[in-house]
PDB file of C-alpha atoms and ligand atoms in Angstrom:
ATOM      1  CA  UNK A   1      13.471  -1.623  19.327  1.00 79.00           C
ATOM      2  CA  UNK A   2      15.783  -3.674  17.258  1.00 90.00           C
ATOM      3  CA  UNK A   3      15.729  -1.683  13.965  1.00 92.00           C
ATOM      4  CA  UNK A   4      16.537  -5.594  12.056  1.00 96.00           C
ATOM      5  CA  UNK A   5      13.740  -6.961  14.182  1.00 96.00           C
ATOM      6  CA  UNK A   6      11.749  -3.912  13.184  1.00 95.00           C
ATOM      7  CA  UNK A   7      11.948  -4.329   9.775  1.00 95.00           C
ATOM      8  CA  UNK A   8      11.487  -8.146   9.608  1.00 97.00           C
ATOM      9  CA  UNK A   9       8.173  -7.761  11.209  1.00 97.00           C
ATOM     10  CA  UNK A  10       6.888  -4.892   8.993  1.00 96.00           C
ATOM     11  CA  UNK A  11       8.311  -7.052   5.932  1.00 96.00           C
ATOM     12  CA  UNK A  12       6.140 -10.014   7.155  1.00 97.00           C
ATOM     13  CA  UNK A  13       3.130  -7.905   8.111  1.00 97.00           C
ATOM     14  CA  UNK A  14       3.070  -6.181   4.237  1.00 95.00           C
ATOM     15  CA  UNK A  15       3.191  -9.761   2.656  1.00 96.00           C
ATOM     16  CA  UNK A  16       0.765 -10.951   4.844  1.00 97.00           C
ATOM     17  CA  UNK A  17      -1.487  -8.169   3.544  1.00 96.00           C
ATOM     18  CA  UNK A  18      -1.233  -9.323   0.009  1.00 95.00           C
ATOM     19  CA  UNK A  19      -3.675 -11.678   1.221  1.00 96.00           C
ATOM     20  CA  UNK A  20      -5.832  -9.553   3.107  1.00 97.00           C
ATOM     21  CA  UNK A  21      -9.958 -10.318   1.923  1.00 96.00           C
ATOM     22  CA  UNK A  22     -10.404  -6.468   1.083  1.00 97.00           C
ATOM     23  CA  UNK A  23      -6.962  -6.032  -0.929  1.00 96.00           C
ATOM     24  CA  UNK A  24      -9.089  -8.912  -3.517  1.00 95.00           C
ATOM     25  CA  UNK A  25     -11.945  -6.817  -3.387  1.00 96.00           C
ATOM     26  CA  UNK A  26     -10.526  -4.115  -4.346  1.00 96.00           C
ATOM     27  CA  UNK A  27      -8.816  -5.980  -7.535  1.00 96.00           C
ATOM     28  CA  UNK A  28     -11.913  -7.134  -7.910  1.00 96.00           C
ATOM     29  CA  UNK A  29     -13.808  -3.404  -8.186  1.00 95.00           C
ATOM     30  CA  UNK A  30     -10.708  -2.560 -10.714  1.00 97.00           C
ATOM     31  CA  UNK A  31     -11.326  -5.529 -12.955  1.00 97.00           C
ATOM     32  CA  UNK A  32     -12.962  -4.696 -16.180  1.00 97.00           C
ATOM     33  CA  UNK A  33     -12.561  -7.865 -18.378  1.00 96.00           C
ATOM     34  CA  UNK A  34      -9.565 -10.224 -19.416  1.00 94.00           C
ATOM     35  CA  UNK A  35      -6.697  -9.143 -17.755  1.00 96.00           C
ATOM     36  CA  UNK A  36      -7.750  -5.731 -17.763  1.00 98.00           C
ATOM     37  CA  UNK A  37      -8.176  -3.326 -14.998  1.00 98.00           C
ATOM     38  CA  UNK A  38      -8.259   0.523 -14.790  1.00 98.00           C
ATOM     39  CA  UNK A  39      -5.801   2.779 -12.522  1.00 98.00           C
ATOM     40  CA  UNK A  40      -7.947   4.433  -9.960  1.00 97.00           C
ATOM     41  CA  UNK A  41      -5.986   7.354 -10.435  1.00 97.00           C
ATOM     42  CA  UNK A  42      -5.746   8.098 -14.142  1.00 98.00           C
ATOM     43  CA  UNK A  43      -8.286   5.648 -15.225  1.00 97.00           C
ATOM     44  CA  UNK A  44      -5.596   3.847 -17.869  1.00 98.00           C
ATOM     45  CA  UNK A  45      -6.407  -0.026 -18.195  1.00 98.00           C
ATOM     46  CA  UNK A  46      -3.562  -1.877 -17.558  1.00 98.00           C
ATOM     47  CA  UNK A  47      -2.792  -5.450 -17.496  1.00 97.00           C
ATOM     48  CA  UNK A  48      -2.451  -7.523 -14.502  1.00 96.00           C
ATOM     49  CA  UNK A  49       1.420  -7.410 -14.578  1.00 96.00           C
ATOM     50  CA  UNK A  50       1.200  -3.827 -14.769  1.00 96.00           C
ATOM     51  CA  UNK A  51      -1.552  -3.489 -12.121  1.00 96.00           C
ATOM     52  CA  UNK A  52       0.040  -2.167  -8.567  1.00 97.00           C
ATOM     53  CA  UNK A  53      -2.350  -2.052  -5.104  1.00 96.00           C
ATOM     54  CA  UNK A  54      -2.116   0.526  -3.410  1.00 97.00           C
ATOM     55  CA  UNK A  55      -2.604   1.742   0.345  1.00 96.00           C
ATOM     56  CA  UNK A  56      -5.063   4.993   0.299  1.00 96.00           C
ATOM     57  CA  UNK A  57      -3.536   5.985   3.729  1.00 96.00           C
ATOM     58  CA  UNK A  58       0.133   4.839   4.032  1.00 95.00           C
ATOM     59  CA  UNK A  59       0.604   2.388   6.324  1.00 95.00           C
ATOM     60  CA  UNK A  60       3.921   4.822   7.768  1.00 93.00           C
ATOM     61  CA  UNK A  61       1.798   8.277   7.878  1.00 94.00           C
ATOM     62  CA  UNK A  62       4.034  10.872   6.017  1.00 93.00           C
ATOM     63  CA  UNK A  63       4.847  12.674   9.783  1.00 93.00           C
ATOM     64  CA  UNK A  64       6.503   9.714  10.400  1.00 90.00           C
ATOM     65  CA  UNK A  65       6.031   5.988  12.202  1.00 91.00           C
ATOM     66  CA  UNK A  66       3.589   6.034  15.359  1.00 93.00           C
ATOM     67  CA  UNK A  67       3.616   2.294  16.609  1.00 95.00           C
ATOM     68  CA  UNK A  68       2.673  -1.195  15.361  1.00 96.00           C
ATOM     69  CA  UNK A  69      -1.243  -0.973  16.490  1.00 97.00           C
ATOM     70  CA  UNK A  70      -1.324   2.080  14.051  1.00 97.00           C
ATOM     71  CA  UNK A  71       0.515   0.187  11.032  1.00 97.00           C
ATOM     72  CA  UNK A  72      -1.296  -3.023  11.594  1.00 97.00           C
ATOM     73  CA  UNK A  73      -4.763  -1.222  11.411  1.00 97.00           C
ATOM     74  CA  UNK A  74      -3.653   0.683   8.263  1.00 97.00           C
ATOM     75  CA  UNK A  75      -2.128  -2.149   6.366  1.00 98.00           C
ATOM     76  CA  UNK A  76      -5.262  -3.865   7.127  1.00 98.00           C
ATOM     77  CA  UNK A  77      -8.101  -1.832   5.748  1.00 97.00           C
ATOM     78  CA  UNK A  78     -11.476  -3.259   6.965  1.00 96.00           C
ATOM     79  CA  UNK A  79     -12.857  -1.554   4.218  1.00 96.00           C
ATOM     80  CA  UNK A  80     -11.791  -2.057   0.408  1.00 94.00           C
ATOM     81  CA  UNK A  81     -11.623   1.555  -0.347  1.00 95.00           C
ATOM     82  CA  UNK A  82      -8.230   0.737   1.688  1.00 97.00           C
ATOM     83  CA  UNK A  83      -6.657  -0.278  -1.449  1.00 97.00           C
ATOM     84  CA  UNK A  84      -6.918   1.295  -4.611  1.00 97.00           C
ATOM     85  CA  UNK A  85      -5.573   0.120  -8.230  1.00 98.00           C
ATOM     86  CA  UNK A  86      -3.056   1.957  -9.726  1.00 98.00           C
ATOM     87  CA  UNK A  87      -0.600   1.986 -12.716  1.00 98.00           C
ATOM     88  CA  UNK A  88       2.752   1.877 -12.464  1.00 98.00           C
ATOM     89  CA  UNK A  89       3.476   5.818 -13.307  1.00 98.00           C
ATOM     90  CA  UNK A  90       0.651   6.709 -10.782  1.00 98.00           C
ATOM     91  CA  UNK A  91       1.921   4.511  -7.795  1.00 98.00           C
ATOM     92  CA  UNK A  92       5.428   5.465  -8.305  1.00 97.00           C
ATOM     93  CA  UNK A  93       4.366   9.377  -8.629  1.00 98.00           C
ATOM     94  CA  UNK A  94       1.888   8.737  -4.806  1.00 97.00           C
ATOM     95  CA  UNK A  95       5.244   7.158  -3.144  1.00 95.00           C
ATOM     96  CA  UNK A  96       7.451  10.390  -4.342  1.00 96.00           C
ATOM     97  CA  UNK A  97       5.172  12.476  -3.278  1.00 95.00           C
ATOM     98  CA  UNK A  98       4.852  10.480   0.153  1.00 94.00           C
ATOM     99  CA  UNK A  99       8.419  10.412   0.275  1.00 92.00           C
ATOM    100  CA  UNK A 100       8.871  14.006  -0.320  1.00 93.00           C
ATOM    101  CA  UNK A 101       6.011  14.674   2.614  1.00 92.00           C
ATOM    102  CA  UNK A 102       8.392  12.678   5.287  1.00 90.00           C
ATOM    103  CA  UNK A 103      11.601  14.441   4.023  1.00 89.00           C
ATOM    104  CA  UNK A 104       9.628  17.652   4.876  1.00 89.00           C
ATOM    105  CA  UNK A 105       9.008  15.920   8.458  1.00 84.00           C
ATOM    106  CA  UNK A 106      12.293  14.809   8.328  1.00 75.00           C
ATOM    107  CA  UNK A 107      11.541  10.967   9.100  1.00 63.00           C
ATOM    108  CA  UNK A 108      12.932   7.741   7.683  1.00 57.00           C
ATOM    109  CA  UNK A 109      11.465   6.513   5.002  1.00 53.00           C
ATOM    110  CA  UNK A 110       9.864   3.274   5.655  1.00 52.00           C
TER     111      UNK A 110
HETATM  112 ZN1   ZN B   1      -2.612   5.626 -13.356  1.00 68.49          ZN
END
């Protein structure tokens, strides 16, 4: 496939997801008061600037890309344990560590 084409369609597909019923859901489980809501990870309340959502399974699996019925279904949680609240630190530290896991597999990261 057209690797420009590829990535314009995944592009469109993750912003699509930011409105996605379970993604609110889930900000909705995380939400503790006024602009307050707690990392899922550390359990740090943040702010809602400082509040990141985060795919439990990564849409790309770590072994690499598998197709677009696979990414669709994964970026697309029916279920809002899908998404999870995190902090800054903790998102940033789950995507190095996913990161790292597809250098092992030696695959792009996406
Ligand atoms: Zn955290």
């Amino acid at each position: 496939m057209d690797k420009a084409k590829k990535a314009f369609a995944i592009n469109a597909l993750r912003r699509a997801s930011y409105r996605w019923h379970t993604r609110y859901k889930a900000i909705k489980k995380a939400h503790i008061g006024r602009n307050e809501y707690v990392c899922q990870s550390c359990g740090q309340i943040v702010g809602a600037k400082e509040k990141q959502l985060d795919h439990t399974i990564p849409c790309v699996p770590v072994t690499g890309w598998d197709n677009f019925d696979g990414f669709i279904d994964r970026m697309f949680p029916h279920e809002p344990s899908g998404f999870r609240v995190l902090c800054i630190p903790c998102h940033s530290a789950k995507n190095l560590q996913e990161n790292n896991e597809r250098r092992k597999h030696n695959v792009r990261e996406d």
